[in-house]
XYZ file of C-alpha atoms in Angstrom:
467
model
C -182.196 -35.666 158.553
C -180.246 -34.495 162.283
C -177.662 -32.734 162.103
C -175.014 -35.439 161.845
C -176.200 -36.363 158.668
C -176.540 -33.687 157.315
C -172.273 -32.740 157.780
C -171.078 -36.333 156.530
C -173.247 -35.784 153.808
C -171.203 -32.094 153.041
C -167.943 -34.085 153.566
C -168.609 -37.127 151.420
C -170.236 -34.405 148.243
C -166.825 -32.561 149.135
C -164.796 -35.289 148.971
C -166.363 -36.287 145.971
C -164.829 -32.653 144.348
C -161.394 -33.726 144.614
C -159.620 -35.612 142.560
C -156.200 -36.635 143.095
C -153.437 -35.329 140.482
C -153.293 -38.171 137.566
C -149.893 -40.127 137.074
C -149.101 -37.707 133.670
C -149.379 -35.381 136.402
C -147.109 -35.782 138.919
C -144.764 -37.056 136.646
C -145.014 -33.580 134.726
C -144.333 -31.502 138.330
C -140.560 -33.988 139.325
C -140.032 -33.037 135.954
C -140.128 -29.790 136.149
C -138.238 -29.960 139.866
C -135.661 -32.181 138.410
C -135.124 -29.872 136.139
C -134.710 -27.052 137.987
C -132.590 -28.680 140.444
C -129.991 -30.101 137.715
C -129.670 -26.884 136.190
C -128.860 -24.789 139.816
C -126.040 -27.695 140.459
C -124.764 -27.789 136.998
C -124.060 -23.023 137.595
C -123.087 -24.165 140.669
C -120.788 -26.619 139.141
C -119.347 -24.202 136.499
C -119.135 -21.542 138.682
C -116.838 -24.381 141.101
C -114.987 -25.035 138.079
C -113.960 -21.464 137.222
C -113.290 -20.717 140.375
C -110.967 -23.827 140.873
C -109.237 -22.821 137.563
C -108.621 -19.154 138.881
C -107.822 -20.122 142.268
C -104.795 -22.892 140.052
C -103.630 -19.963 138.562
C -103.263 -17.802 141.771
C -101.338 -20.511 142.363
C -98.982 -20.228 140.490
C -97.986 -17.364 141.276
C -95.859 -16.390 144.710
C -97.683 -14.347 147.125
C -96.129 -10.492 147.326
C -98.269 -7.614 149.120
C -98.310 -4.539 147.109
C -97.715 -2.755 150.245
C -94.134 -1.403 151.625
C -92.972 -3.443 154.610
C -90.497 -1.769 157.552
C -87.831 -3.692 156.638
C -87.209 -3.949 153.223
C -85.142 -1.584 151.208
C -84.834 -1.864 147.667
C -81.302 -2.301 146.061
C -80.750 1.237 144.173
C -82.505 2.126 140.724
C -83.282 -1.061 139.916
C -84.936 -2.196 142.818
C -87.416 0.043 141.918
C -88.361 -2.117 138.890
C -90.926 -4.164 138.587
C -93.790 -4.788 141.275
C -95.589 -1.379 140.598
C -99.052 -1.591 142.224
C -102.742 -1.004 140.555
C -103.866 1.443 141.124
C -107.905 2.841 139.670
C -108.692 6.106 137.572
C -111.518 7.330 139.281
C -113.394 9.741 137.230
C -113.405 6.983 134.008
C -113.802 3.799 136.668
C -116.974 6.006 138.299
C -118.453 7.558 134.374
C -118.848 3.784 132.701
C -119.480 1.519 136.074
C -116.118 -0.739 134.854
C -113.010 -0.819 136.916
C -110.491 0.640 134.541
C -107.413 -0.558 136.635
C -103.114 0.932 134.833
C -99.333 0.241 135.877
C -96.732 2.217 135.833
C -97.322 6.064 136.914
C -94.800 8.351 135.880
C -92.515 6.144 135.422
C -91.531 3.897 132.151
C -92.791 0.216 131.227
C -89.551 -0.253 129.285
C -87.378 -0.325 132.712
C -88.543 -4.086 132.799
C -87.351 -4.066 129.202
C -83.801 -2.841 129.591
C -83.232 -4.535 132.332
C -84.389 -8.159 131.081
C -82.053 -7.257 128.008
C -79.035 -6.316 130.516
C -79.553 -9.248 132.428
C -80.120 -11.558 129.661
C -76.882 -10.295 127.705
C -74.716 -11.060 131.148
C -76.077 -14.027 131.722
C -75.187 -15.361 128.326
C -71.783 -13.666 128.577
C -71.716 -11.234 126.138
C -72.140 -8.302 128.684
C -69.915 -7.517 132.022
C -70.261 -4.747 133.621
C -67.456 -1.639 134.653
C -65.982 -2.543 131.644
C -66.797 0.682 129.059
C -68.874 -0.972 127.663
C -71.730 0.700 125.723
C -75.446 0.065 125.136
C -76.621 0.490 121.583
C -80.373 1.419 120.966
C -82.649 3.274 118.174
C -85.481 4.664 120.262
C -88.466 7.446 120.443
C -87.315 8.224 123.568
C -88.919 5.541 126.075
C -86.215 2.820 125.441
C -83.305 4.906 125.739
C -84.136 6.929 129.029
C -84.411 3.229 130.343
C -81.498 1.560 129.209
C -79.478 5.004 129.676
C -81.243 4.745 133.638
C -80.724 0.946 134.239
C -77.185 1.263 132.375
C -75.482 3.767 134.266
C -76.839 1.824 137.678
C -75.515 -1.459 136.373
C -71.991 0.064 135.061
C -72.769 0.803 131.023
C -72.661 3.619 129.384
C -75.287 4.699 126.537
C -75.623 5.837 122.685
C -78.909 6.218 121.741
C -80.366 7.171 117.783
C -82.840 8.889 117.939
C -85.405 10.416 115.051
C -84.939 14.352 115.077
C -88.947 14.613 115.262
C -89.152 13.397 118.706
C -90.158 16.276 121.729
C -86.773 17.782 123.101
C -87.808 16.608 126.154
C -86.967 13.115 126.047
C -82.690 14.109 124.802
C -82.592 16.728 126.976
C -83.387 13.461 129.717
C -80.729 10.899 128.111
C -77.895 14.101 128.157
C -78.660 14.624 131.610
C -78.255 10.592 132.737
C -74.721 10.585 130.287
C -76.457 9.135 127.385
C -74.505 10.308 123.652
C -77.230 11.507 121.611
C -77.401 11.270 117.509
C -80.282 12.671 115.920
C -81.625 11.246 112.238
C -84.097 12.016 109.853
C -86.470 9.807 110.303
C -86.393 7.083 107.634
C -87.903 4.015 106.393
C -87.749 0.773 107.403
C -85.938 -0.417 103.890
C -83.138 2.748 104.863
C -79.500 1.418 106.516
C -80.452 4.559 108.791
C -82.766 2.115 110.628
C -79.710 -0.156 111.180
C -77.373 3.032 112.189
C -77.651 1.534 115.893
C -76.309 -1.958 114.378
C -73.630 -0.211 112.329
C -72.556 2.125 115.666
C -72.169 -1.355 117.654
C -70.293 -3.172 115.622
C -68.072 0.018 114.656
C -66.964 -0.060 118.746
C -64.716 -2.571 118.803
C -62.035 -3.954 116.378
C -63.878 -7.242 116.588
C -67.464 -8.749 116.172
C -67.782 -11.251 118.896
C -70.308 -13.544 118.337
C -72.124 -14.442 115.062
C -75.317 -16.006 117.206
C -78.395 -16.146 114.384
C -81.184 -14.036 116.379
C -84.303 -14.836 114.647
C -83.114 -13.845 110.898
C -81.139 -11.310 111.699
C -77.773 -10.923 114.202
C -76.598 -10.166 117.526
C -74.186 -7.451 117.357
C -71.707 -7.019 119.819
C -67.723 -6.791 119.314
C -65.021 -5.518 121.376
C -61.785 -3.485 121.920
C -60.260 -6.546 122.297
C -57.094 -7.641 120.063
C -58.728 -9.349 116.611
C -56.132 -12.045 117.489
C -57.655 -12.841 120.867
C -60.766 -14.189 118.754
C -62.072 -16.839 117.710
C -65.111 -18.836 116.817
C -66.195 -22.026 117.794
C -68.977 -23.979 117.848
C -69.466 -25.617 121.527
C -73.347 -25.933 121.496
C -73.786 -28.464 118.446
C -76.198 -26.450 117.006
C -74.980 -23.730 115.113
C -74.447 -20.638 117.423
C -71.045 -19.755 117.307
C -69.251 -18.784 121.207
C -66.636 -16.760 121.080
C -63.751 -18.500 122.940
C -59.817 -17.046 123.799
C -57.113 -17.493 121.552
C -54.470 -17.810 124.475
C -53.822 -20.403 127.289
C -56.802 -20.205 129.660
C -55.616 -18.504 132.194
C -55.452 -14.937 129.970
C -59.051 -15.577 128.945
C -60.454 -13.066 131.794
C -58.667 -10.479 129.716
C -61.321 -10.070 126.582
C -64.165 -9.706 129.402
C -62.542 -6.546 130.510
C -61.703 -5.170 126.752
C -65.007 -3.002 126.200
C -67.763 -4.082 124.019
C -70.922 -2.648 121.634
C -73.488 -4.291 122.815
C -77.141 -3.809 119.987
C -80.209 -3.447 122.488
C -82.584 -4.574 119.824
C -85.287 -3.812 121.551
C -87.827 -4.720 118.499
C -86.181 -8.181 117.682
C -84.659 -9.141 120.957
C -86.740 -11.787 122.519
C -86.119 -9.671 125.682
C -88.707 -7.797 125.737
C -91.184 -9.826 125.687
C -89.715 -12.623 128.240
C -89.984 -9.173 130.387
C -93.950 -8.365 130.636
C -94.406 -12.443 130.329
C -92.244 -13.226 133.519
C -92.845 -9.740 135.480
C -95.723 -7.793 134.216
C -98.769 -10.379 133.480
C -97.878 -12.528 136.934
C -98.053 -9.009 138.440
C -101.705 -7.704 136.614
C -102.810 -11.096 137.525
C -101.924 -10.755 141.425
C -103.107 -7.919 142.010
C -106.518 -8.503 140.674
C -106.657 -12.167 142.330
C -107.446 -13.423 138.661
C -110.109 -11.549 138.353
C -109.511 -8.942 134.596
C -111.920 -9.027 132.481
C -109.757 -7.429 129.323
C -105.980 -6.513 128.787
C -105.503 -3.219 126.709
C -102.047 -1.445 125.391
C -100.407 -0.264 122.112
C -97.644 -1.788 120.308
C -94.638 0.020 119.736
C -91.874 -2.670 119.170
C -94.786 -4.985 120.909
C -93.338 -6.986 123.515
C -95.865 -5.049 126.162
C -99.066 -7.135 123.990
C -97.793 -9.456 123.829
C -95.641 -10.495 126.551
C -98.419 -9.625 129.044
C -101.386 -10.669 126.924
C -100.183 -14.275 126.655
C -99.871 -14.619 130.296
C -102.751 -13.389 130.930
C -104.165 -15.735 128.168
C -102.588 -18.931 129.454
C -104.246 -18.174 133.357
C -107.112 -16.623 132.290
C -108.575 -17.887 128.646
C -111.837 -15.690 128.665
C -109.636 -12.472 129.267
C -109.903 -10.463 126.147
C -106.880 -8.657 124.454
C -107.165 -5.454 122.893
C -105.030 -3.126 120.592
C -104.320 0.008 121.219
C -103.240 1.827 117.960
C -103.133 5.328 116.774
C -103.430 6.547 113.342
C -100.989 5.774 110.416
C -100.128 2.499 112.062
C -100.761 -0.323 110.486
C -101.566 -3.251 113.451
C -104.969 -1.759 113.671
C -105.909 -3.351 110.116
C -103.139 -6.393 110.152
C -105.485 -7.314 113.684
C -108.941 -6.246 112.436
C -108.309 -7.342 108.561
C -105.440 -9.684 108.590
C -103.134 -7.088 105.982
C -100.842 -4.352 107.206
C -102.305 -2.026 105.690
C -103.067 1.899 106.601
C -104.303 4.645 103.924
C -102.002 7.578 105.369
C -99.005 5.763 104.060
C -100.078 6.553 100.913
C -97.326 9.361 99.439
C -97.358 12.889 100.789
C -100.430 12.254 103.450
C -97.939 11.841 106.206
C -97.192 14.165 108.660
C -94.235 12.324 110.742
C -92.092 9.767 108.727
C -93.513 6.454 110.673
C -96.671 7.034 111.187
C -99.235 9.943 111.049
C -99.451 11.221 114.297
C -98.601 13.002 117.158
C -98.540 9.906 119.313
C -95.173 8.670 119.992
C -93.605 5.143 121.146
C -96.568 2.583 119.569
C -97.921 2.560 116.606
C -95.566 1.273 113.504
C -95.551 -0.373 109.688
C -94.332 -3.700 109.743
C -94.223 -7.414 112.550
C -91.372 -7.291 114.784
C -90.074 -10.700 116.073
C -91.867 -9.450 119.671
C -94.941 -8.650 118.263
C -95.116 -11.270 116.122
C -95.305 -13.635 119.315
C -98.526 -12.531 120.548
C -100.090 -11.080 117.298
C -102.256 -14.572 117.698
C -103.754 -13.705 121.278
C -104.906 -10.207 120.346
C -108.496 -10.284 120.072
C -109.433 -6.249 118.991
C -108.295 -3.336 118.466
C -109.195 0.431 118.073
C -107.406 2.982 116.120
C -107.279 6.132 118.498
C -107.524 9.698 116.517
C -104.933 12.349 117.909
C -107.715 14.374 118.841
C -108.781 11.773 121.430
C -105.882 11.113 122.923
C -104.949 14.859 123.515
C -108.354 14.810 124.142
C -107.788 12.204 127.606
C -104.483 14.180 128.700
C -105.979 16.796 129.216
C -109.545 15.929 130.968
C -107.354 12.747 133.248
C -105.530 16.207 134.675
C -108.316 17.806 135.246
C -110.148 15.256 136.940
C -107.492 13.076 138.422
C -104.354 14.731 138.406
C -103.188 12.805 136.208
C -100.162 14.158 133.592
C -99.751 11.355 131.264
C -98.166 11.001 127.696
C -99.092 10.518 124.275
C -99.597 6.485 124.536
C -101.048 6.538 127.837
C -103.718 8.734 126.812
C -104.093 6.090 123.388
C -104.547 3.533 125.950
C -107.258 4.804 128.132
C -109.336 5.807 125.119
C -109.120 2.764 123.917
C -110.624 1.562 127.435
C -113.223 3.759 127.504
C -114.981 2.306 124.218
C -114.215 -1.676 124.869
C -115.909 -0.389 128.177
C -119.039 0.935 126.047
C -119.256 -2.754 124.975
C -119.175 -4.480 128.129
C -120.944 -5.750 130.979
C -121.276 -3.319 134.467
C -118.527 -4.049 137.121
C -116.426 -5.621 134.427
C -112.198 -4.668 134.950
C -110.057 -3.933 132.529
C -106.085 -3.112 133.332
C -104.134 -1.074 130.937
C -100.155 0.396 130.601
C -99.283 3.711 131.333
C -96.511 3.664 129.361
C -94.781 7.315 130.399
C -95.604 10.653 132.257
C -96.155 14.271 129.824
C -93.153 15.604 131.915
C -91.200 13.862 128.044
C -93.801 15.414 125.772
C -94.364 19.313 126.819
C -92.975 20.872 123.747
C -95.293 18.606 121.041
C -97.809 16.291 123.160
C -98.320 18.860 125.871
C -97.575 22.255 123.813
C -100.628 24.080 123.067
C -99.321 25.686 120.817
C -97.687 22.795 118.487
C -101.083 21.616 118.040
C -102.730 24.389 116.727
C -99.930 24.724 114.364
C -100.679 20.907 113.447
C -104.267 21.602 113.492
C -105.001 18.745 116.404
C -107.664 20.401 118.649
C -107.403 20.835 122.168
C -110.699 19.359 123.499
C -111.687 17.689 126.422
C -115.399 17.873 125.819
C -114.316 14.681 123.373
C -114.268 12.394 126.727
C -117.533 13.472 127.979
C -119.464 13.190 124.455
C -117.447 9.303 124.350
C -118.062 8.628 127.772
C -122.520 9.685 127.728
C -122.147 7.951 124.495
């Protein structure tokens, strides 16, 4: 056999061993290729849809740079309210691998509420500045300080009814701002003392100015004008009684110059919710460019968690809204089990009347109008102990130079707990309600805490981060 014949024979035998794929095999391969392609396409489509939805949400908010501009001078104290930068908490974010951002460092989130309440009342003609009118409110401190600050800037005086077991620093700040402070023993919600601020507002003037219904209650406002100058007429056809003057039209402005007493009613007044729905929520969304996985807040009046949470849920349906609740408050059980109850409500087991905690400003045992407006969008809740809140406050001073109040510390403990359930790279925003300077005689007093068997142990946070 010659060389060429040998080569030809080898090639023929080799070719005979090679079999082309069957029809079934070809169909299977094409099916796998098409399946992978469709999977990649659907994943891309889902990503593009989410990005489109985020961009659409962002377009509803006018752009506003965080940095100060050289040509921008704000108009007095009220010009500083809002547009607060979000700031990263380095120690917690680094330890958790989750971005924890906070709003309102060192100030008070209640400034927004006070401004909204006053401006809404002015737009309705219920208040007029620089007329000797007085704002009345019952509060544990922060809202009162904000009302006194904003009220003073806008031309109003302030009278604050406060429990006598709150930190003395809040009283001192209020008095320095020129507010009159009336301290009372804490009382049950059914006690008439709970409505003392409302009563004082009506006692201020000789005449109740309006009976406009406000969710089962009435706006409490009075005037020092003579009763003969005021009549009430139904002007909008909806049952709202609007004050009118029973004298010639040319003299009507006289009523506007008479001092009025106005009950701010932070718990039930929807201006509270509105301040956060129109202000805080959009600020957080804009500054995070829509990249947000959760929002954490405590609730006293409920306006912050309800207003901010509802706005964020509307723009970002997948964002988690989580409640931070101190010991003795019933809101934790309401969110988790739809039952407004806490074991420490039983007789004789509470250190303080309202809630059994050193924490001030959050925690309550009833559903307010403001909280009810966002209750359905709250996804989860964490119960925070006094020991955890105190530990967080000391940890942050040491690691971040943040000097925070009690409710702020509660919010951050809840952030850490929530972060432990989330993937690395997630982003959580919260509110730091006020600074530690308003809590020196209680929350920041080691002597007070020792007397009430509350430990001061920052290692609690180290253990929580490591768990």
